[in-house]
PDB file of C-alpha atoms and ligand atoms in Angstrom:
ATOM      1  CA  UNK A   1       0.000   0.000   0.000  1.00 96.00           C
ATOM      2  CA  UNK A   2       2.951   2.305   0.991  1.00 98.00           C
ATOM      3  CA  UNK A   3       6.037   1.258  -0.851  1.00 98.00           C
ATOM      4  CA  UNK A   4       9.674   2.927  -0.708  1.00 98.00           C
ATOM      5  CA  UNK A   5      12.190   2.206  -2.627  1.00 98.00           C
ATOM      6  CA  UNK A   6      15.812   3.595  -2.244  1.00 98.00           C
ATOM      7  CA  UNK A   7      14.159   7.178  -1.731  1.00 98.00           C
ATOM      8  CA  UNK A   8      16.760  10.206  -0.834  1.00 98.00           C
ATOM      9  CA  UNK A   9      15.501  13.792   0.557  1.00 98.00           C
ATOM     10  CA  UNK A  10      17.079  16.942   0.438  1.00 98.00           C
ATOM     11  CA  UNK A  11      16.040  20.185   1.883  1.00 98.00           C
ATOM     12  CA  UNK A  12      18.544  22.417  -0.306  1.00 96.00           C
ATOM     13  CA  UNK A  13      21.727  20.836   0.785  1.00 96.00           C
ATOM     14  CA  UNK A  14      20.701  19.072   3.709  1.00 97.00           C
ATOM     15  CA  UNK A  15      19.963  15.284   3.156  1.00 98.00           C
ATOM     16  CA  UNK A  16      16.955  14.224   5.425  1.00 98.00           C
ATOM     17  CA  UNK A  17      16.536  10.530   4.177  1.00 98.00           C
ATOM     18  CA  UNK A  18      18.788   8.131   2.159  1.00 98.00           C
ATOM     19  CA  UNK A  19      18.041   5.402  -0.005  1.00 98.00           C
ATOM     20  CA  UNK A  20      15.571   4.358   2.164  1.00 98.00           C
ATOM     21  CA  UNK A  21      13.318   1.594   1.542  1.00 98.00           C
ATOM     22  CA  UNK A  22      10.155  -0.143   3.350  1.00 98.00           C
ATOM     23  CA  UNK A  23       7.048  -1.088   2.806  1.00 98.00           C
ATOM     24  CA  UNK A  24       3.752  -1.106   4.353  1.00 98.00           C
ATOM     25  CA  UNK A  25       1.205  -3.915   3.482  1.00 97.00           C
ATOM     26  CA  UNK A  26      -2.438  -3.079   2.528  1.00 97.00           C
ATOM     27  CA  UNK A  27      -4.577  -3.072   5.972  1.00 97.00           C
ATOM     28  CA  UNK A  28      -1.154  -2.688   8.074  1.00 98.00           C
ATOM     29  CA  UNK A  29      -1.188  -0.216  10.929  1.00 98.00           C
ATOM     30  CA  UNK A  30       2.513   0.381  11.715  1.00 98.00           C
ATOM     31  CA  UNK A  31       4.595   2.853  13.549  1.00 98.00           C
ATOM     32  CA  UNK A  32       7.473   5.470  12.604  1.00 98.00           C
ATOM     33  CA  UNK A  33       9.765   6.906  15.465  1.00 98.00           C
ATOM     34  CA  UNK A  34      13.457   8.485  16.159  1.00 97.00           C
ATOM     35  CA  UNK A  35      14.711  11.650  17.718  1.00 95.00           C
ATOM     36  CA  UNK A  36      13.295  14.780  16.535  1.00 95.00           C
ATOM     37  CA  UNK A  37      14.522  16.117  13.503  1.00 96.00           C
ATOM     38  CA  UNK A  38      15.202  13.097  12.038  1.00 97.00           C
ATOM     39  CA  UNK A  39      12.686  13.344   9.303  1.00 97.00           C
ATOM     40  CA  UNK A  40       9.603  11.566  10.375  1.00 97.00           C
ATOM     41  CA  UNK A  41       6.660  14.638   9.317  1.00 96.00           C
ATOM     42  CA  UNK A  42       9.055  14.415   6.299  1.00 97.00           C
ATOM     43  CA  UNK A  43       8.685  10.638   5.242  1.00 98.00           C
ATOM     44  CA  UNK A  44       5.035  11.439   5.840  1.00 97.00           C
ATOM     45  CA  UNK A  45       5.375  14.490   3.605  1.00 96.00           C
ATOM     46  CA  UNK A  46       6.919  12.596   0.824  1.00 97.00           C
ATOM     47  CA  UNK A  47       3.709  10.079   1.366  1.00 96.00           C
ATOM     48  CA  UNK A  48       0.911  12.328   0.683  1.00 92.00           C
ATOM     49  CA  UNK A  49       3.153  14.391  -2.011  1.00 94.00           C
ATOM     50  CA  UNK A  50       3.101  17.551  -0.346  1.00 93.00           C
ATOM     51  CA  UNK A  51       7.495  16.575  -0.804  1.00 95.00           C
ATOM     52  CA  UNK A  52       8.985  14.977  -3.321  1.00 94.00           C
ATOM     53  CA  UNK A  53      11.739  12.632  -3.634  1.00 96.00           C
ATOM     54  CA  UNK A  54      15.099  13.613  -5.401  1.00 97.00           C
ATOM     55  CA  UNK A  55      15.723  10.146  -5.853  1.00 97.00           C
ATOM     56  CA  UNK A  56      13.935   6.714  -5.309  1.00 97.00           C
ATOM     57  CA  UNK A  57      10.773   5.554  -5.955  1.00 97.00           C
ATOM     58  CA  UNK A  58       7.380   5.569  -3.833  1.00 97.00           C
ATOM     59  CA  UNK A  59       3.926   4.454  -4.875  1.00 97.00           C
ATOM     60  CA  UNK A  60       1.067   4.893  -2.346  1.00 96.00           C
ATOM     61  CA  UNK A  61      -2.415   3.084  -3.159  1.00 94.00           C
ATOM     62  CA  UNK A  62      -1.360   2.437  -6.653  1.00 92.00           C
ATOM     63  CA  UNK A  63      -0.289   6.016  -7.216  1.00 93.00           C
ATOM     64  CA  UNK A  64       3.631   6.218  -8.559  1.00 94.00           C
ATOM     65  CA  UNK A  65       4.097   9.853  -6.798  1.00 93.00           C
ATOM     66  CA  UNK A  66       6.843  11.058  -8.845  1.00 89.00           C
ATOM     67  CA  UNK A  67       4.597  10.379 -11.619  1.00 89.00           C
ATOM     68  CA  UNK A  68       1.752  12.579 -10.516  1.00 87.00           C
ATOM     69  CA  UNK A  69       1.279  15.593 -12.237  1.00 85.00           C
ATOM     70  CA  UNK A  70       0.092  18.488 -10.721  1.00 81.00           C
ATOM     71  CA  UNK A  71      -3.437  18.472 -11.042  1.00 83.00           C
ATOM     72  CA  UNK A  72      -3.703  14.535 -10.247  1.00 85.00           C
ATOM     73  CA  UNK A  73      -2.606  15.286  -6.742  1.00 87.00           C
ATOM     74  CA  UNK A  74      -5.882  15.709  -5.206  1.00 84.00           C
ATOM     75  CA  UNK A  75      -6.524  12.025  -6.690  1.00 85.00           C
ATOM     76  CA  UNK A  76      -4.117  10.426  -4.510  1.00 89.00           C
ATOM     77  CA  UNK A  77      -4.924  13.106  -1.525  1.00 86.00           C
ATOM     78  CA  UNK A  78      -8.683  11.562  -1.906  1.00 85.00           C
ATOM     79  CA  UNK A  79      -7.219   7.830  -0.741  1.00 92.00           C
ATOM     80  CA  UNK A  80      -4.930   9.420   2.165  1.00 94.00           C
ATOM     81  CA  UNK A  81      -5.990  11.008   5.244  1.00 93.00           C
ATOM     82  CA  UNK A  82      -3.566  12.817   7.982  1.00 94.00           C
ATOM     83  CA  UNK A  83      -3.979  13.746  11.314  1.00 94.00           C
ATOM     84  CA  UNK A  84      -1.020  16.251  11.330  1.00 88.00           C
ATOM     85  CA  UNK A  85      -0.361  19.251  14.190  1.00 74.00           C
ATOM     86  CA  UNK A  86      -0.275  21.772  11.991  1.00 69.00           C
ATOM     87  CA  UNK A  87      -3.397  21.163  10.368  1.00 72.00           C
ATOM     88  CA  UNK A  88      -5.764  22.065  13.291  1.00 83.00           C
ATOM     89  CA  UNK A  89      -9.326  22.526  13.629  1.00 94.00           C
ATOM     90  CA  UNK A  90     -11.586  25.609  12.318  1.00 95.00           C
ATOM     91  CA  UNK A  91     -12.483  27.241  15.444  1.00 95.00           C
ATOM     92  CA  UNK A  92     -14.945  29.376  14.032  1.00 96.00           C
ATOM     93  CA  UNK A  93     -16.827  26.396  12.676  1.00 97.00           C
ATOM     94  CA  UNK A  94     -18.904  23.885  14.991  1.00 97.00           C
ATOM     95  CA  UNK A  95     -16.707  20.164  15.076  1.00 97.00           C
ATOM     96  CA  UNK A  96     -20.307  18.911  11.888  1.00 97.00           C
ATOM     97  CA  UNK A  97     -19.087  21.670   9.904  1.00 96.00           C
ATOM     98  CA  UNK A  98     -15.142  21.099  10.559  1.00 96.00           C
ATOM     99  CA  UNK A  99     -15.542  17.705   9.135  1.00 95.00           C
ATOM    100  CA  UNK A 100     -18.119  17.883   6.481  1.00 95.00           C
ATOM    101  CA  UNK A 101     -15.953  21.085   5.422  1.00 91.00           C
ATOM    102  CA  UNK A 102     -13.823  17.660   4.362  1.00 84.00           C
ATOM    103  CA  UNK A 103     -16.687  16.389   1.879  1.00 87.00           C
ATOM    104  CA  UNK A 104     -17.781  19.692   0.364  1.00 79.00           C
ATOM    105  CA  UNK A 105     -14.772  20.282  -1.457  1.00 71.00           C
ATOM    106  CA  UNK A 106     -15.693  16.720  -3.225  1.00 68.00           C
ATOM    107  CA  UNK A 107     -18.909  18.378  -4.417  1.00 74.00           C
ATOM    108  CA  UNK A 108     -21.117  15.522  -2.545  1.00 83.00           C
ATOM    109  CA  UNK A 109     -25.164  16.192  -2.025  1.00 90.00           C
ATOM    110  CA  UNK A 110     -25.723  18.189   1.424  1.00 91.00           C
ATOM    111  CA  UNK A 111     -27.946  15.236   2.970  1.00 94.00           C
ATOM    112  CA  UNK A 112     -25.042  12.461   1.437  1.00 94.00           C
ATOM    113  CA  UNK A 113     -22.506  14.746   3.624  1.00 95.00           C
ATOM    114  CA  UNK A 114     -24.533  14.776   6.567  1.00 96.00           C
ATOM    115  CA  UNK A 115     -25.366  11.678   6.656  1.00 95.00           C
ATOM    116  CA  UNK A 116     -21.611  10.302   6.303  1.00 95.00           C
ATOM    117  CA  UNK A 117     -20.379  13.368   8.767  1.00 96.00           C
ATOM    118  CA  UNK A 118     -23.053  12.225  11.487  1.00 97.00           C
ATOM    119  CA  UNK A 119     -21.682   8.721  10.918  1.00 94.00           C
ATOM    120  CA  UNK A 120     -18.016   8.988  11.586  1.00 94.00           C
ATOM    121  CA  UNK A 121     -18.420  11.553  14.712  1.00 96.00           C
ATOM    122  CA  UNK A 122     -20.714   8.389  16.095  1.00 94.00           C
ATOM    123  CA  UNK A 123     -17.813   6.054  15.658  1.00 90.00           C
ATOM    124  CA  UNK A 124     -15.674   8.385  17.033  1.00 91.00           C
ATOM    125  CA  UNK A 125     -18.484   8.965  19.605  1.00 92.00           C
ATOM    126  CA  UNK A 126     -18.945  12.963  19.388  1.00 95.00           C
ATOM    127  CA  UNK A 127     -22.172  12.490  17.493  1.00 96.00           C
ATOM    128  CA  UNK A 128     -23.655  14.603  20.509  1.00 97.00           C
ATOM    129  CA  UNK A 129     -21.133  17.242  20.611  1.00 98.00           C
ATOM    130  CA  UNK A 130     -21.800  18.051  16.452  1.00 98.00           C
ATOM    131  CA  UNK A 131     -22.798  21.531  17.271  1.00 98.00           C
ATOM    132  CA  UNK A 132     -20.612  22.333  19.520  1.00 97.00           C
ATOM    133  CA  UNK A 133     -17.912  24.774  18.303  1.00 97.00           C
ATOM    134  CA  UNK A 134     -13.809  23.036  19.557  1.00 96.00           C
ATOM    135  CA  UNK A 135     -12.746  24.972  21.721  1.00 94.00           C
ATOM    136  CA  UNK A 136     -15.037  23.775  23.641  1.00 96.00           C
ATOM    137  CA  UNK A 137     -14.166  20.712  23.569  1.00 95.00           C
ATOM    138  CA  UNK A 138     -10.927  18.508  25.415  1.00 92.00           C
ATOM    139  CA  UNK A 139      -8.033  18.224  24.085  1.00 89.00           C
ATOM    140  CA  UNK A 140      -8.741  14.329  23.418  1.00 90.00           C
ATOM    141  CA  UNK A 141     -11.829  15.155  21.710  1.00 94.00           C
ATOM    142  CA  UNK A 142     -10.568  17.837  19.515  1.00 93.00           C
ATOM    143  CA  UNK A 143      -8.239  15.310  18.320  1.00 91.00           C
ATOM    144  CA  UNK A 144     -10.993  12.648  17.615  1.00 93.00           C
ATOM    145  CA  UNK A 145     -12.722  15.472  15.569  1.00 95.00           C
ATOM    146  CA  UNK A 146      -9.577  15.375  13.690  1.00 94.00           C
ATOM    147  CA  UNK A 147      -9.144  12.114  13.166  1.00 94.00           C
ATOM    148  CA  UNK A 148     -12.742  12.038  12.193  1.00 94.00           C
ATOM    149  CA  UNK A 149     -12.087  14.737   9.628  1.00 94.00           C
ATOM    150  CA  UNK A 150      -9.250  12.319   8.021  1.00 92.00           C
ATOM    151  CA  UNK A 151     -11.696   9.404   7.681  1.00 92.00           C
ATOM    152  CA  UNK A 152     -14.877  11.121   6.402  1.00 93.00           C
ATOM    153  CA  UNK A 153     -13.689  10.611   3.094  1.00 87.00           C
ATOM    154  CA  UNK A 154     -13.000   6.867   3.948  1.00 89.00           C
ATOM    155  CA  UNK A 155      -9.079   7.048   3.084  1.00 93.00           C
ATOM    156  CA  UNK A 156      -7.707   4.073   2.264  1.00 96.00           C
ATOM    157  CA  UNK A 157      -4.459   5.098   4.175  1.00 97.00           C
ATOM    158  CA  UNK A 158      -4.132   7.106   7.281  1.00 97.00           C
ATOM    159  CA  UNK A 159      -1.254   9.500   8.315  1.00 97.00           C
ATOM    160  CA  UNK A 160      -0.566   9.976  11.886  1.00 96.00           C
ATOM    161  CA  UNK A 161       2.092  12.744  13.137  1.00 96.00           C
ATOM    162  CA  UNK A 162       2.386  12.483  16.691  1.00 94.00           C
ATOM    163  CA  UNK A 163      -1.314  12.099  16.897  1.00 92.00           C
ATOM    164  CA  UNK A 164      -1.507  12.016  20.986  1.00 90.00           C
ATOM    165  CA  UNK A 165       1.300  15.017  21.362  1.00 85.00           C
ATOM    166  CA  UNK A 166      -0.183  16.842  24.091  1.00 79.00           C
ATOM    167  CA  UNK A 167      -2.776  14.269  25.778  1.00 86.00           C
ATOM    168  CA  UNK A 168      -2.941  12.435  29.242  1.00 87.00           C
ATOM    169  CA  UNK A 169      -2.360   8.989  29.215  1.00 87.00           C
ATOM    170  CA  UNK A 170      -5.425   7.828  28.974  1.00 87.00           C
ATOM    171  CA  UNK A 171      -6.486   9.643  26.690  1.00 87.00           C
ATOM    172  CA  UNK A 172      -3.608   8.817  24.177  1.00 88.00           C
ATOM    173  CA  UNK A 173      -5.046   5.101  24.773  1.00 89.00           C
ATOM    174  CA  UNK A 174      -8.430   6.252  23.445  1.00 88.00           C
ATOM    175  CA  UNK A 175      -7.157   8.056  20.715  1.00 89.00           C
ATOM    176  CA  UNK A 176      -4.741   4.804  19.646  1.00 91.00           C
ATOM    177  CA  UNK A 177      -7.927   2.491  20.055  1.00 91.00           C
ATOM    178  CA  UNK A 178      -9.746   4.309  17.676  1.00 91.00           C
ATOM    179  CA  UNK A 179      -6.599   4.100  15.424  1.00 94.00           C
ATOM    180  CA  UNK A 180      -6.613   0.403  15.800  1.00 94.00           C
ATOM    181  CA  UNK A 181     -10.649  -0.191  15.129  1.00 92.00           C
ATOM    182  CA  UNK A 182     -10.008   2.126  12.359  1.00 94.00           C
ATOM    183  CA  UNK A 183      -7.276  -0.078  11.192  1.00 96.00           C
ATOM    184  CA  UNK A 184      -9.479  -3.385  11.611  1.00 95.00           C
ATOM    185  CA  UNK A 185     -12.013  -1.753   8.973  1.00 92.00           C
ATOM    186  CA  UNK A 186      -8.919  -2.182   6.598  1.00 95.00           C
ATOM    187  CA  UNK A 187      -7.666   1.492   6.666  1.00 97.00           C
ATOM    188  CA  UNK A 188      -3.859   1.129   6.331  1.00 98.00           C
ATOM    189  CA  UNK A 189      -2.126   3.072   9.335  1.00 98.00           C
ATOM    190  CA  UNK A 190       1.061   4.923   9.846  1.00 98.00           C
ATOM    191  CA  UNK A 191       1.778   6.776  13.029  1.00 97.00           C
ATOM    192  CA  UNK A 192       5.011   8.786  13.464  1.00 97.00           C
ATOM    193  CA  UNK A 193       5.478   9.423  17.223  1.00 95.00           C
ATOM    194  CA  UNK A 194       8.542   9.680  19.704  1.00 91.00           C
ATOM    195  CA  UNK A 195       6.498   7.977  22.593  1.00 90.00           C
ATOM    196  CA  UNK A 196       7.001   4.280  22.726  1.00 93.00           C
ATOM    197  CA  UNK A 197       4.378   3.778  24.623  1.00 91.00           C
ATOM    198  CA  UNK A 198       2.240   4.315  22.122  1.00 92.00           C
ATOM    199  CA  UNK A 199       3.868   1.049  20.010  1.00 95.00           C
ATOM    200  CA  UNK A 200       5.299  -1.088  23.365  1.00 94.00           C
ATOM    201  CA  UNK A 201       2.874  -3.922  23.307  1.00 93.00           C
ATOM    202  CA  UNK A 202       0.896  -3.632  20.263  1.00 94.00           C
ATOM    203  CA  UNK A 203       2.418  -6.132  18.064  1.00 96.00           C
ATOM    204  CA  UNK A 204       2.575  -4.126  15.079  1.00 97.00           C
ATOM    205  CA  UNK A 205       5.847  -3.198  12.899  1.00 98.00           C
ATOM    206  CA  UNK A 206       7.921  -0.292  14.609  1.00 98.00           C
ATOM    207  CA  UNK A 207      10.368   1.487  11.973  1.00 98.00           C
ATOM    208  CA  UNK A 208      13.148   3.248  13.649  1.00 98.00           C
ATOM    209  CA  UNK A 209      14.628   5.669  12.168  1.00 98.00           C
ATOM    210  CA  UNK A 210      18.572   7.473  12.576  1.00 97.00           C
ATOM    211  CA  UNK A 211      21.013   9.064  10.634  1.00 97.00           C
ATOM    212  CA  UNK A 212      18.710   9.351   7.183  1.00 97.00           C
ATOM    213  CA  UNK A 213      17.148   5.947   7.086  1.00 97.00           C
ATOM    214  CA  UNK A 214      15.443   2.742   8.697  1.00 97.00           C
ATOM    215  CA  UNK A 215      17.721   1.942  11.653  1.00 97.00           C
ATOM    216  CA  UNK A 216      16.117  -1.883  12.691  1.00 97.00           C
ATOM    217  CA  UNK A 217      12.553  -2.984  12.722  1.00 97.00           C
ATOM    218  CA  UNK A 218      10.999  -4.138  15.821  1.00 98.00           C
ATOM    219  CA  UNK A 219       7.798  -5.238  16.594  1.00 97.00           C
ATOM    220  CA  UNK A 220       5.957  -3.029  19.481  1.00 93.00           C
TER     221      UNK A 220
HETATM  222  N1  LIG B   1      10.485  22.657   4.815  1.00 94.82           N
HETATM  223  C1  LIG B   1      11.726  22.443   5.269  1.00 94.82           C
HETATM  224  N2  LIG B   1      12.773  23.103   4.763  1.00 94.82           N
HETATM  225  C2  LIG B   1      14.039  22.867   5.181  1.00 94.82           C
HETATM  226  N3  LIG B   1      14.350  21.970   6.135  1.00 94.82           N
HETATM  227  C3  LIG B   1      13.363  21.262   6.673  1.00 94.82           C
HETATM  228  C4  LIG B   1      11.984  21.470   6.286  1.00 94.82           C
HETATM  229  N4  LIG B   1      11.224  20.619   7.009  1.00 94.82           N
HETATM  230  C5  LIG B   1      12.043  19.952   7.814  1.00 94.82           C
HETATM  231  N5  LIG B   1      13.327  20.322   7.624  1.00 94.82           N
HETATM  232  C6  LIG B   1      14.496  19.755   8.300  1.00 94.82           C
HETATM  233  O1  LIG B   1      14.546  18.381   7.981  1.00 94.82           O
HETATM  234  C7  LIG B   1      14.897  17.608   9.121  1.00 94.82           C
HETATM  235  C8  LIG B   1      13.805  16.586   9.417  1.00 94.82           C
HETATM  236  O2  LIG B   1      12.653  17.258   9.851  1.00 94.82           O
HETATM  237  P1  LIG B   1      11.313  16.510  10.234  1.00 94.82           P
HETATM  238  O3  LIG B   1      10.306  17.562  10.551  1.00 94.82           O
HETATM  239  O4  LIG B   1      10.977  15.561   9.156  1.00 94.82           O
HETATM  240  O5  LIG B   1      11.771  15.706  11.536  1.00 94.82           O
HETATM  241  P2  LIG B   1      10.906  14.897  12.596  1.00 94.82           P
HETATM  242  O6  LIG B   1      11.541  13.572  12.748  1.00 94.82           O
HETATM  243  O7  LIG B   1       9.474  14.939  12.208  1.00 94.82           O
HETATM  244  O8  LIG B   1      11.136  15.724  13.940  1.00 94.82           O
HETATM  245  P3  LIG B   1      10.154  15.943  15.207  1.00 94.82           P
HETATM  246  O9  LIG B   1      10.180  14.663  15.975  1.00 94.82           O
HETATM  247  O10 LIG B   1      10.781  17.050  15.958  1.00 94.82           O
HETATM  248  O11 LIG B   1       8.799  16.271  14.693  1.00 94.82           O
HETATM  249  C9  LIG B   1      15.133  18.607  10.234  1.00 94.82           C
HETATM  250  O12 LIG B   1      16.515  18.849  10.327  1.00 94.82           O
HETATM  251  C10 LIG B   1      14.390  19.840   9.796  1.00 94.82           C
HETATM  252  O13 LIG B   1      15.000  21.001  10.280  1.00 94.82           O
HETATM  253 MG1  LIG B   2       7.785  15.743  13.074  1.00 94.82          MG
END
């Protein structure tokens, strides 16, 4: 679903990632982590095309990116959803109208959006709060309206970057449960995050990375 192959990054003269190469399998949910600054939000850049490779190869959901031309972008951006930090909420919207704002750019038929808006805040059980405008809302909640603003589309890959950042503990376990019943639907996962305790235990493929590439693999 998410295949590198030998990929190098530059900003100007500074190499980020070399000759890298990894895959991750269709309906995998699998974690990215190293120091800061070691190119993680990049890697997840280079995913959703918003960077591209200087060299190397990487095809996401069928899509060869450095094939894409310009206007096929929002194609590919259709099958992959992010939950980054800088890509916060509208506060001046309620948390219906944050994620249907999602669905309106795809031109959909107001009582198809609401329909498939009200649906994903009930799985990510803010249904009740759909009026409510976020900053009203916890921090753990804001970032399930988020995450339901990635899925409303029904991605078939989802980008994490550090998706539990500034939450308690217990609510980063919330937030990485709904991850993982997103993840048994068949939405392919990759979260980038410095906290092992987000992996430690889950079983699932940890990439580590240092020094521009893929340090080991473990399993969390
Ligand atoms: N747009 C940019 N232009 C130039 N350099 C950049 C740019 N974005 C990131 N970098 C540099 O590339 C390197 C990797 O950055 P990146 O944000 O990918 O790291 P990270 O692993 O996500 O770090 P953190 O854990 O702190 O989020 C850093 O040295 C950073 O300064
Ligand atoms: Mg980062």
């Amino acid at each position: 679903m998410i295949q590198f192959s030998d990929v190098t990054k530059y900003y100007d003269d500074d190499l980020v990632l070399k000759d890298l190469t990894f895959t991750v399998g269709k309906g995998e949910l699998a974690f990215l982590t190293g120091p800061s600054g070691v190119g993680k939000t990049t890697l997840l850049k280079l995913i959703y095309a918003a960077e591209l490779p200087d060299e190397g190869n990487i095809v996401v959901a069928g899509w060869d990116i450095r094939k894409l031309k310009q206007n096929t972008i929002p194609y590919l951006r259709r099958h992959v959803g992010i939950v980054f930090q800088d890509f916060r909420l509208l506060f001046n919207k309620t948390v219906f109208d944050n994620v249907a704002l999602a669905l309106r750019i795809h031109d959909m038929h107001p009582k198809e959006i609401r329909e498939d808006v009200l649906e994903i805040l009930k799985e990510v059980r803010l249904k009740h709060k759909a009026h409510i405008y976020p900053q009203h809302l916890s921090g753990g909640e804001q970032q399930r309206v988020v995450i339901a603003r990635a899925m409303v589309s029904k991605p078939t890959v989802l980008l994490a970057d550090e998706p539990t950042g500034n939450l308690d503990a217990d609510t980063s376990l919330a937030i990485t449960n709904l991850f993982r019943e997103i993840n048994a639907r068949g939405t392919t996962v990759l979260i980038a995050t410095h906290s092992a305790s987000l992996y430690q235990g889950t079983g699932r493929r940890v990439f580590h990375l240092r020094d521009s590439n893929i340090e080991k693999e473990t399993v969390g």
